[in-house]
mmCIF file of C-alpha atoms and ligand atoms in Angstrom:
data_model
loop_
_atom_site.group_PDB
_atom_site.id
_atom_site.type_symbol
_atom_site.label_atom_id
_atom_site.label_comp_id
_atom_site.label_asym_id
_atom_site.label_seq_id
_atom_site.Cartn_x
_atom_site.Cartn_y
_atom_site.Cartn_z
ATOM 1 C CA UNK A 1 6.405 -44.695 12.966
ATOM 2 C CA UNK A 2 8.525 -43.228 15.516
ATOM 3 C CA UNK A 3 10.452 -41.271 13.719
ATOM 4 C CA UNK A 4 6.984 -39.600 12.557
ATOM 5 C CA UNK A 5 6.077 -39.403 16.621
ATOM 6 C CA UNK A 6 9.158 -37.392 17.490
ATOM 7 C CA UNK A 7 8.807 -35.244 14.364
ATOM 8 C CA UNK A 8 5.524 -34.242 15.375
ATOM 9 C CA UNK A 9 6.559 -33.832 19.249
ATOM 10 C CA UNK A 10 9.211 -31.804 18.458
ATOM 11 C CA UNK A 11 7.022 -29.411 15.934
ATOM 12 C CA UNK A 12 4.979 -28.926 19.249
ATOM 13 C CA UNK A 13 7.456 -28.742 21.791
ATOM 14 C CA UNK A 14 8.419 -25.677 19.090
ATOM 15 C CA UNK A 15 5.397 -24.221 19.722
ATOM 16 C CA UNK A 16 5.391 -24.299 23.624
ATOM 17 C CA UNK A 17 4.020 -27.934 24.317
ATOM 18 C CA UNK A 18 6.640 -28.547 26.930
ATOM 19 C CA UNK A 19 6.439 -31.307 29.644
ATOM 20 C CA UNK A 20 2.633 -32.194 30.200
ATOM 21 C CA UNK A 21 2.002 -34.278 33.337
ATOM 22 C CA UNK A 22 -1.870 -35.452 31.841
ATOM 23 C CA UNK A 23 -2.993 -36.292 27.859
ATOM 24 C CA UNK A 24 -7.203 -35.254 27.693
ATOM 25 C CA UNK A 25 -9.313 -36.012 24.889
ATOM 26 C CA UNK A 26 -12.601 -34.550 24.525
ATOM 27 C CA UNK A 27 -15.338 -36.596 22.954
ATOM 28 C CA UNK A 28 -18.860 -35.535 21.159
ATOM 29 C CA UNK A 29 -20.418 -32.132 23.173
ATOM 30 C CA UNK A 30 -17.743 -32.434 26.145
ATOM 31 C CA UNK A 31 -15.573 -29.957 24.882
ATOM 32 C CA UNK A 32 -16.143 -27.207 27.388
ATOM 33 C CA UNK A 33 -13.648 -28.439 29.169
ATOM 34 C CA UNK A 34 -11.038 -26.248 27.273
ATOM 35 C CA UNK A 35 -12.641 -23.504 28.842
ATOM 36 C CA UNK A 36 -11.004 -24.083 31.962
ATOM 37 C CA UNK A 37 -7.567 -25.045 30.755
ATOM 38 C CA UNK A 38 -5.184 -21.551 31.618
ATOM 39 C CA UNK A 39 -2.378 -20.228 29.838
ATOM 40 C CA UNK A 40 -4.030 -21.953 26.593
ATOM 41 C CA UNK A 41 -1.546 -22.616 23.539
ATOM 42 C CA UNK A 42 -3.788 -24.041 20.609
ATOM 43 C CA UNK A 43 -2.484 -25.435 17.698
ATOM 44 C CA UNK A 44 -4.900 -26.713 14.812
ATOM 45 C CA UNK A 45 -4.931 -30.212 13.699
ATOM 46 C CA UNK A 46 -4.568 -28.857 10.491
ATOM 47 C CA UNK A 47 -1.433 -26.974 11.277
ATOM 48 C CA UNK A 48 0.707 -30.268 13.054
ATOM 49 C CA UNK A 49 2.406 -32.378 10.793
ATOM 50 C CA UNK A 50 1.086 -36.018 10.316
ATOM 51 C CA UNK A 51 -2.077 -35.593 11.914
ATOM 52 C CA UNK A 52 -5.087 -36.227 10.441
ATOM 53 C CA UNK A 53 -8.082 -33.825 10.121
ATOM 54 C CA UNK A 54 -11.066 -34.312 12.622
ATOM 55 C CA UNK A 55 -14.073 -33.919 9.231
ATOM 56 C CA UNK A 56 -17.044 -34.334 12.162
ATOM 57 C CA UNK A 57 -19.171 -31.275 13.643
ATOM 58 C CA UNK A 58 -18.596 -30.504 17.154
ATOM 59 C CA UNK A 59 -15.465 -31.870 17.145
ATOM 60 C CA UNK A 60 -13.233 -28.500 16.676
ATOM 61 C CA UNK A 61 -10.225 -30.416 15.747
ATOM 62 C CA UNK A 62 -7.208 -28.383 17.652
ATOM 63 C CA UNK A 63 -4.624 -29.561 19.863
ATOM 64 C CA UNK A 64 -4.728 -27.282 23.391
ATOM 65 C CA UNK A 65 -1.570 -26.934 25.709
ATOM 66 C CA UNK A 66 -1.904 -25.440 29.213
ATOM 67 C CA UNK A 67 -2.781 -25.604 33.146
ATOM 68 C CA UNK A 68 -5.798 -27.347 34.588
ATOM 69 C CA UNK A 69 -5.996 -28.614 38.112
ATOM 70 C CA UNK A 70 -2.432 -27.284 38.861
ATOM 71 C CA UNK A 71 -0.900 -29.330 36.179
ATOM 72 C CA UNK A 72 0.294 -29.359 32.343
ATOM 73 C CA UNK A 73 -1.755 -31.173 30.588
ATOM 74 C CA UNK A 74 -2.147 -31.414 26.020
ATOM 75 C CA UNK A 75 -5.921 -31.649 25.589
ATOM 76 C CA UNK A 76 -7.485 -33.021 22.593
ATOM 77 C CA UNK A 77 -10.483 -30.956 21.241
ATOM 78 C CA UNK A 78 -12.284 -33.347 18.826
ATOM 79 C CA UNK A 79 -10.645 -36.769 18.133
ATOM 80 C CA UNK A 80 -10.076 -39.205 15.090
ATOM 81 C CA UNK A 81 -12.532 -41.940 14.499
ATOM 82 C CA UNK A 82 -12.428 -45.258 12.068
ATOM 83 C CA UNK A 83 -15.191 -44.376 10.649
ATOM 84 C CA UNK A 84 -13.798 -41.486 9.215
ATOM 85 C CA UNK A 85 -12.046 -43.341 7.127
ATOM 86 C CA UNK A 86 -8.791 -43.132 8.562
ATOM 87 C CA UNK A 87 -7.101 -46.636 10.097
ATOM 88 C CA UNK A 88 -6.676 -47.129 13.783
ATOM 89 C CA UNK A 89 -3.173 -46.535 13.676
ATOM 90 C CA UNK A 90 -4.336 -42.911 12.207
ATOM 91 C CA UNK A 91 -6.732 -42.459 14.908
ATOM 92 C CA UNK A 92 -4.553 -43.101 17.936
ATOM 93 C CA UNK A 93 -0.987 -41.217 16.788
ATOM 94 C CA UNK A 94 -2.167 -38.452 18.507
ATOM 95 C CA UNK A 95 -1.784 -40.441 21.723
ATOM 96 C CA UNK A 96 1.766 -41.806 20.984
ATOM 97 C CA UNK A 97 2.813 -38.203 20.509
ATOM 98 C CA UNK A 98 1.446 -37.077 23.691
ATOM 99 C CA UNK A 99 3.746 -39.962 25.112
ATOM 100 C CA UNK A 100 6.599 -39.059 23.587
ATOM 101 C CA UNK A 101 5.660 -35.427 24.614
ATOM 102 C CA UNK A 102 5.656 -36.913 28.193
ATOM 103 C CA UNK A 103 2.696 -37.421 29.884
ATOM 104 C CA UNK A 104 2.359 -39.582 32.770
ATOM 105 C CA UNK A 105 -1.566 -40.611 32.287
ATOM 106 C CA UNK A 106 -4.731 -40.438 30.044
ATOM 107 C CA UNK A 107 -7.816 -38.945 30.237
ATOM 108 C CA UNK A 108 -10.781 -39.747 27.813
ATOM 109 C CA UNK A 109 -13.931 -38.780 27.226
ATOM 110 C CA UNK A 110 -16.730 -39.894 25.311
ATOM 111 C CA UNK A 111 -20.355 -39.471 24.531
ATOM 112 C CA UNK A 112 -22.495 -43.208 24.340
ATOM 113 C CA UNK A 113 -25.506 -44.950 24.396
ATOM 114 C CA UNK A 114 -26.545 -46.937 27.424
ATOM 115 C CA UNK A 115 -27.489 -50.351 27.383
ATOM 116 C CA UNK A 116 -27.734 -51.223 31.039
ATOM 117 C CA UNK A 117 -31.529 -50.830 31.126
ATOM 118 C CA UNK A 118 -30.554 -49.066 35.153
ATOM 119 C CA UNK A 119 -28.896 -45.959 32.969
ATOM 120 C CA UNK A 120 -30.110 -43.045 32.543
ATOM 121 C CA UNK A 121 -29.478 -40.079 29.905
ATOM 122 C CA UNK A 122 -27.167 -37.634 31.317
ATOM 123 C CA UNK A 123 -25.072 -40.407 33.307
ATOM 124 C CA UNK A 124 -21.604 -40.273 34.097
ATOM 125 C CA UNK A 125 -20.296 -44.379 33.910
ATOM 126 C CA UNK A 126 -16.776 -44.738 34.655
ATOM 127 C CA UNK A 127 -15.237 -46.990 31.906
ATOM 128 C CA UNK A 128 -13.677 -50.229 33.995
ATOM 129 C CA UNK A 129 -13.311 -52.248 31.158
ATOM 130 C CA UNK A 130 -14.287 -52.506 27.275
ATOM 131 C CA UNK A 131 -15.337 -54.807 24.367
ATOM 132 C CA UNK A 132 -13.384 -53.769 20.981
ATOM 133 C CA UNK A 133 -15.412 -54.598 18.156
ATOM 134 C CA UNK A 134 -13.215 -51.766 16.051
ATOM 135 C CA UNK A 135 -9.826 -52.613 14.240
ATOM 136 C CA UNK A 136 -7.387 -53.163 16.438
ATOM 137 C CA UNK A 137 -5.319 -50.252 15.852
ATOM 138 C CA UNK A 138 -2.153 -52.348 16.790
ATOM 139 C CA UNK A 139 -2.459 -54.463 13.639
ATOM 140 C CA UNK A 140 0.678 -54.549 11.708
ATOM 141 C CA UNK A 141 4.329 -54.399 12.012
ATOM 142 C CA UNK A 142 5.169 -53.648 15.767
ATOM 143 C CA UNK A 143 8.174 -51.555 17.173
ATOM 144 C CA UNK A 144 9.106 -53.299 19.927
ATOM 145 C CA UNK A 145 10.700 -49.609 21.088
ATOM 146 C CA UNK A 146 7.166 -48.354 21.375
ATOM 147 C CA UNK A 147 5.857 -51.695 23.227
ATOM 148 C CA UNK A 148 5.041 -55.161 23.434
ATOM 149 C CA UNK A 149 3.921 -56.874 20.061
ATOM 150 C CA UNK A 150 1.309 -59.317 22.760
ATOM 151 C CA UNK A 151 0.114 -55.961 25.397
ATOM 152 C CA UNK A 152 -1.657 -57.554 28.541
ATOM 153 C CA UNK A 153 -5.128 -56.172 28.333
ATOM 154 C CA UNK A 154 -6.124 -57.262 32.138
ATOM 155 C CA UNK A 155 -6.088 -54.489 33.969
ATOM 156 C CA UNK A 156 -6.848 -51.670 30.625
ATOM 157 C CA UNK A 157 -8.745 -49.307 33.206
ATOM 158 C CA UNK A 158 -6.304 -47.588 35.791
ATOM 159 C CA UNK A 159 -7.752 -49.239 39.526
ATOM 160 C CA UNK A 160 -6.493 -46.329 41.398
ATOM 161 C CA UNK A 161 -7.480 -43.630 39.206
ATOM 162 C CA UNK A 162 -11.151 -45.609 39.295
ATOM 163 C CA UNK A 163 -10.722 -45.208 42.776
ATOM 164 C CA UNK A 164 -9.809 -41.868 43.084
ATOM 165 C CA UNK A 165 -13.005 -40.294 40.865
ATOM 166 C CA UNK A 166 -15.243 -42.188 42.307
ATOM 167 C CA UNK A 167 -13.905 -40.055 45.614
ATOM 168 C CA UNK A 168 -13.946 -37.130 44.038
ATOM 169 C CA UNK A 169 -17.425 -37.476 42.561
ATOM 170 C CA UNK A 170 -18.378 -38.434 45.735
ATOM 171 C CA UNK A 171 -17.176 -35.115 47.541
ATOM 172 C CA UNK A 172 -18.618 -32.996 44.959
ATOM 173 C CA UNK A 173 -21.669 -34.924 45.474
ATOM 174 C CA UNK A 174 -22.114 -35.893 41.774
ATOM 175 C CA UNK A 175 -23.442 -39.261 41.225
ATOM 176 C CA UNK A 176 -21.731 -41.829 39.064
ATOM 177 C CA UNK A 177 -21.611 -45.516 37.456
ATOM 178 C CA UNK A 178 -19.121 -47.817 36.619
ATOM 179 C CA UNK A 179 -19.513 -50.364 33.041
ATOM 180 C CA UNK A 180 -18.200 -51.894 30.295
ATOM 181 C CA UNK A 181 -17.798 -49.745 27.466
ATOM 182 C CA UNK A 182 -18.006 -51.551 23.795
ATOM 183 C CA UNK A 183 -16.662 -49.478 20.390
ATOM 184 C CA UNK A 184 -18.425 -50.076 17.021
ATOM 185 C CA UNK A 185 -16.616 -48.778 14.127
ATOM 186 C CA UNK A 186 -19.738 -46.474 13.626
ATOM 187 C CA UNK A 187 -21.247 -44.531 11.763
ATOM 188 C CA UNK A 188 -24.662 -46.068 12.333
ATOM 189 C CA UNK A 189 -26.625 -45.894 15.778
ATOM 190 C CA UNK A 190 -27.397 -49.222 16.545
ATOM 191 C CA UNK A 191 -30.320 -51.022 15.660
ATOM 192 C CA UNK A 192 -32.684 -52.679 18.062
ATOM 193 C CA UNK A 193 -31.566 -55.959 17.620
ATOM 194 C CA UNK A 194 -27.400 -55.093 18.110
ATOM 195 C CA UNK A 195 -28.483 -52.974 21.460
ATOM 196 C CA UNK A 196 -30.071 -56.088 22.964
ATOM 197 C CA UNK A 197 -26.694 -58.105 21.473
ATOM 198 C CA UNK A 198 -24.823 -55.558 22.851
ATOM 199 C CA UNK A 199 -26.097 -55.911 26.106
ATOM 200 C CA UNK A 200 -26.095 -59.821 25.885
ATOM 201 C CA UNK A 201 -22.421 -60.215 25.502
ATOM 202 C CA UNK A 202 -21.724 -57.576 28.139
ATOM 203 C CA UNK A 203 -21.938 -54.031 27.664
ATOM 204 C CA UNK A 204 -23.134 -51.430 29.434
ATOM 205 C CA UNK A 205 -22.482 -48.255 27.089
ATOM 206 C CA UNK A 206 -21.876 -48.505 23.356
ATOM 207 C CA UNK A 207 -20.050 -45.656 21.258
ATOM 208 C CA UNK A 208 -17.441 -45.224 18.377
ATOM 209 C CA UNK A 209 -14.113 -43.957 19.803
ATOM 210 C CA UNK A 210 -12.349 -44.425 23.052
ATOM 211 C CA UNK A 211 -11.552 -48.117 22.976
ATOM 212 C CA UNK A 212 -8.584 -47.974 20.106
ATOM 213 C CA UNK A 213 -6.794 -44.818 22.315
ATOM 214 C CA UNK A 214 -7.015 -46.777 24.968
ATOM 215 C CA UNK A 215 -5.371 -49.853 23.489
ATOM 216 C CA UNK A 216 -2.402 -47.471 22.343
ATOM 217 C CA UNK A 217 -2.325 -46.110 25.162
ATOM 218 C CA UNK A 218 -1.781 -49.517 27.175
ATOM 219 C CA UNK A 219 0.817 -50.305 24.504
ATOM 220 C CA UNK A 220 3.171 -47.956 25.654
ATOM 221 C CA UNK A 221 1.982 -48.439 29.637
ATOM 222 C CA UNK A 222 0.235 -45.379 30.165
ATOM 223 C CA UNK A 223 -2.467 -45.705 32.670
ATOM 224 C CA UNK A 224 -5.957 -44.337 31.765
ATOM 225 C CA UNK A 225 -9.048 -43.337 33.054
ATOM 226 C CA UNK A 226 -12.049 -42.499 31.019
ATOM 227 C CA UNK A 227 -15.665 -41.799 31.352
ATOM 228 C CA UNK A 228 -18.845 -42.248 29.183
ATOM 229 C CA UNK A 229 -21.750 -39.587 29.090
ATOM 230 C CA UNK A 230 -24.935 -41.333 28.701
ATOM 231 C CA UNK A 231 -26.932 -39.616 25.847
ATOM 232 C CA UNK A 232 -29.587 -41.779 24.942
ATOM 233 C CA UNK A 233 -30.377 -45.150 25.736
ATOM 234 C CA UNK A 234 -30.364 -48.865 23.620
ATOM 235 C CA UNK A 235 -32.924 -50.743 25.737
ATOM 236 C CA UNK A 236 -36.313 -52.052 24.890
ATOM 237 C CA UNK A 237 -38.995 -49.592 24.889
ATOM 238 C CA UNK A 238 -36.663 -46.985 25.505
ATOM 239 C CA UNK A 239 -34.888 -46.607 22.211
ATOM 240 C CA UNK A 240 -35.608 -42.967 20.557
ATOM 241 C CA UNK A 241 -34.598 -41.890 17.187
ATOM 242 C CA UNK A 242 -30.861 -40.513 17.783
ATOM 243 C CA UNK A 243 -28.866 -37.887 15.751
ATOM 244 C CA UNK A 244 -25.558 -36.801 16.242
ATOM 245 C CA UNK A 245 -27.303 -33.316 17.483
ATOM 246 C CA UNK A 246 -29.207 -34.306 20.376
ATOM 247 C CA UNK A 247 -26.077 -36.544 21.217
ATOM 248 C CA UNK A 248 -24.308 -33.775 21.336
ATOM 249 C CA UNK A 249 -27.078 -31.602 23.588
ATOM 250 C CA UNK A 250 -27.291 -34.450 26.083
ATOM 251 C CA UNK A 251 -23.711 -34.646 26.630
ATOM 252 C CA UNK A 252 -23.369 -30.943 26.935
ATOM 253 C CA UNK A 253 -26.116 -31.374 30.162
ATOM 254 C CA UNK A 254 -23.057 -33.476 32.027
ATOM 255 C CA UNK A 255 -20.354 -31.753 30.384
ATOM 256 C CA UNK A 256 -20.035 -29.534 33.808
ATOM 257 C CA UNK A 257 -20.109 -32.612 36.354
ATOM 258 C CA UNK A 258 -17.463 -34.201 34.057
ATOM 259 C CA UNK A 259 -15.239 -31.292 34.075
ATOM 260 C CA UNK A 260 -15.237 -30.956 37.886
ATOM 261 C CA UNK A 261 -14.588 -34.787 38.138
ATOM 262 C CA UNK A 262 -11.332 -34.639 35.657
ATOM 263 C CA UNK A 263 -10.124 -31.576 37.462
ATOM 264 C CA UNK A 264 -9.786 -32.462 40.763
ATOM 265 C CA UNK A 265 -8.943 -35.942 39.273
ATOM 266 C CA UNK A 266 -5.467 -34.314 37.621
ATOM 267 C CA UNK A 267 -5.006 -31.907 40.288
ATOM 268 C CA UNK A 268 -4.070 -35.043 42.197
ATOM 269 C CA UNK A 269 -1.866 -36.738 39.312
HETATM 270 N N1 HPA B 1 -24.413 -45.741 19.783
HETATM 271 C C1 HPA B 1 -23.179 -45.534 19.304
HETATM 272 N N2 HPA B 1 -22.506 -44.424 19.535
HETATM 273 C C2 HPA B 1 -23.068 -43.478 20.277
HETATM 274 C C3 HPA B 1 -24.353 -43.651 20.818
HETATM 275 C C4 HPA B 1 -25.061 -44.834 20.542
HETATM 276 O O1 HPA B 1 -26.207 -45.048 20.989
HETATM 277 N N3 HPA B 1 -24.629 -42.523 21.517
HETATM 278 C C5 HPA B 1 -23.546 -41.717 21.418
HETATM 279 N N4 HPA B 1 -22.610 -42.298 20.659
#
């Protein structure tokens, strides 16, 4: 596999992706973010070798190289997900290339529902730890070059990048939550019955990405921070029927805070 990684760095260091400080990757209606990024190379999933194709709407599926908050950063605009049918290992090369292609930390997004019956839609919870009920996408052969075949898992969440949002959010005055994030392999919502299971065995958001990039991501000992937007809610009497469109509406409502959070968040990489 790592010959494939440095293949596909290379390709993009071809095309301008030099040096980024920060890897981003935008989840379900948070993709605004892009807007902001200056000096914007964009390269099409379809266009980079290896990769797969994102097949899900609202998830544009292009690779995006350029400033935000001072700094390089290679932002993901749609991600992979098991349930497209592709295997972890699939899901989370994009985040071993943007290792290889240097960056220093990782920044995820995602939109989920909340099972903490205190959450609210349109909250921002601060992932500080996670449940992966997904294929562990370092099943199989490992290359001891790329990391440890037994990865700790006890501190997943970055503690000082934690810290440092919860700062930030504080000085922009935007309110936010900290939880356990858990990953289904999706596609289904959830049922009532695996909410309140959900929420038994520790969760406080429940979604269907995040959780494998974050284990890859830990494999090679890059920190990470990443954040949940709350789009509708798994608890008793508050369950609604969810589609993937008013997902992606709710998540747009936070998709500003968010931004603001990450940016001063990287700006102080
Ligand atoms: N369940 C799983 N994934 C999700 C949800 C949910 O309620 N909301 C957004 N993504």
């Amino acid at each position: 596999m790592l010959e494939k990684i440095i293949k596909t760095a290379d390709f993009l260091r071809s095309k301008g992706f030099t040096d980024p400080e920060a890897g981003i990757v935008l989840g379900t209606g948070l993709g605004g973010l892009t807007t902001e990024i200056d000096n914007q190379i964009e390269v099409p999933y379809a266009e980079i070798p290896d990769f797969p194709v994102s097949t899900v709407k609202g998830h544009a599926g292009k690779l995006i190289f350029g400033d935000f908050g001072g700094k390089k950063v290679v932002a993901m605009k749609g991600r992979f997900h098991y349930y497209e049918g592709y295997g972890s290992e699939l899901v989370t090369f994009p985040i071993r290339v943007m290792k290889e292609l240097g960056i220093r930390a990782l920044f995820l997004s995602n939109a989920a529902g909340g099972v903490n019956p205190t959450f609210r839609i349109g909250d921002i919870m601060i992932i500080d730890d996670h449940i992966c009920l997904v294929d562990n996408p370092l099943i199989g052969p490992n290359d001891d070059r790329i990391g440890p075949r037994f990865p700790d898992m006890s501190v997943p969440y970055d503690k000082e990048l934690i810290e440092k949002a919860e700062a930030v959010a504080a000085g922009l005055g935007i309110p936010v939550t900290k939880g356990v994030y858990l990953s289904t392999t999706g596609p289904t919502f959830e049922t009532p019955a695996e909410y309140r299971f959900f929420r038994i065995i520790g969760a406080d958001a429940v979604g269907m990405s995040t959780v494998p990039e974050v284990i890859t991501a830990r494999h090679m000992n890059v920190p990470v921070f990443a954040v949940s937007i709350i789009t509708d809610l798994g608890v008793e009497g508050k369950i609604e029927y969810t589609t993937h469109e008013s997902v992606q509406q709710a998540a747009e409502h936070s998709e500003e805070k968010m931004t603001r959070i990450m940016k001063e968040l990287i700006a102080a990489l």
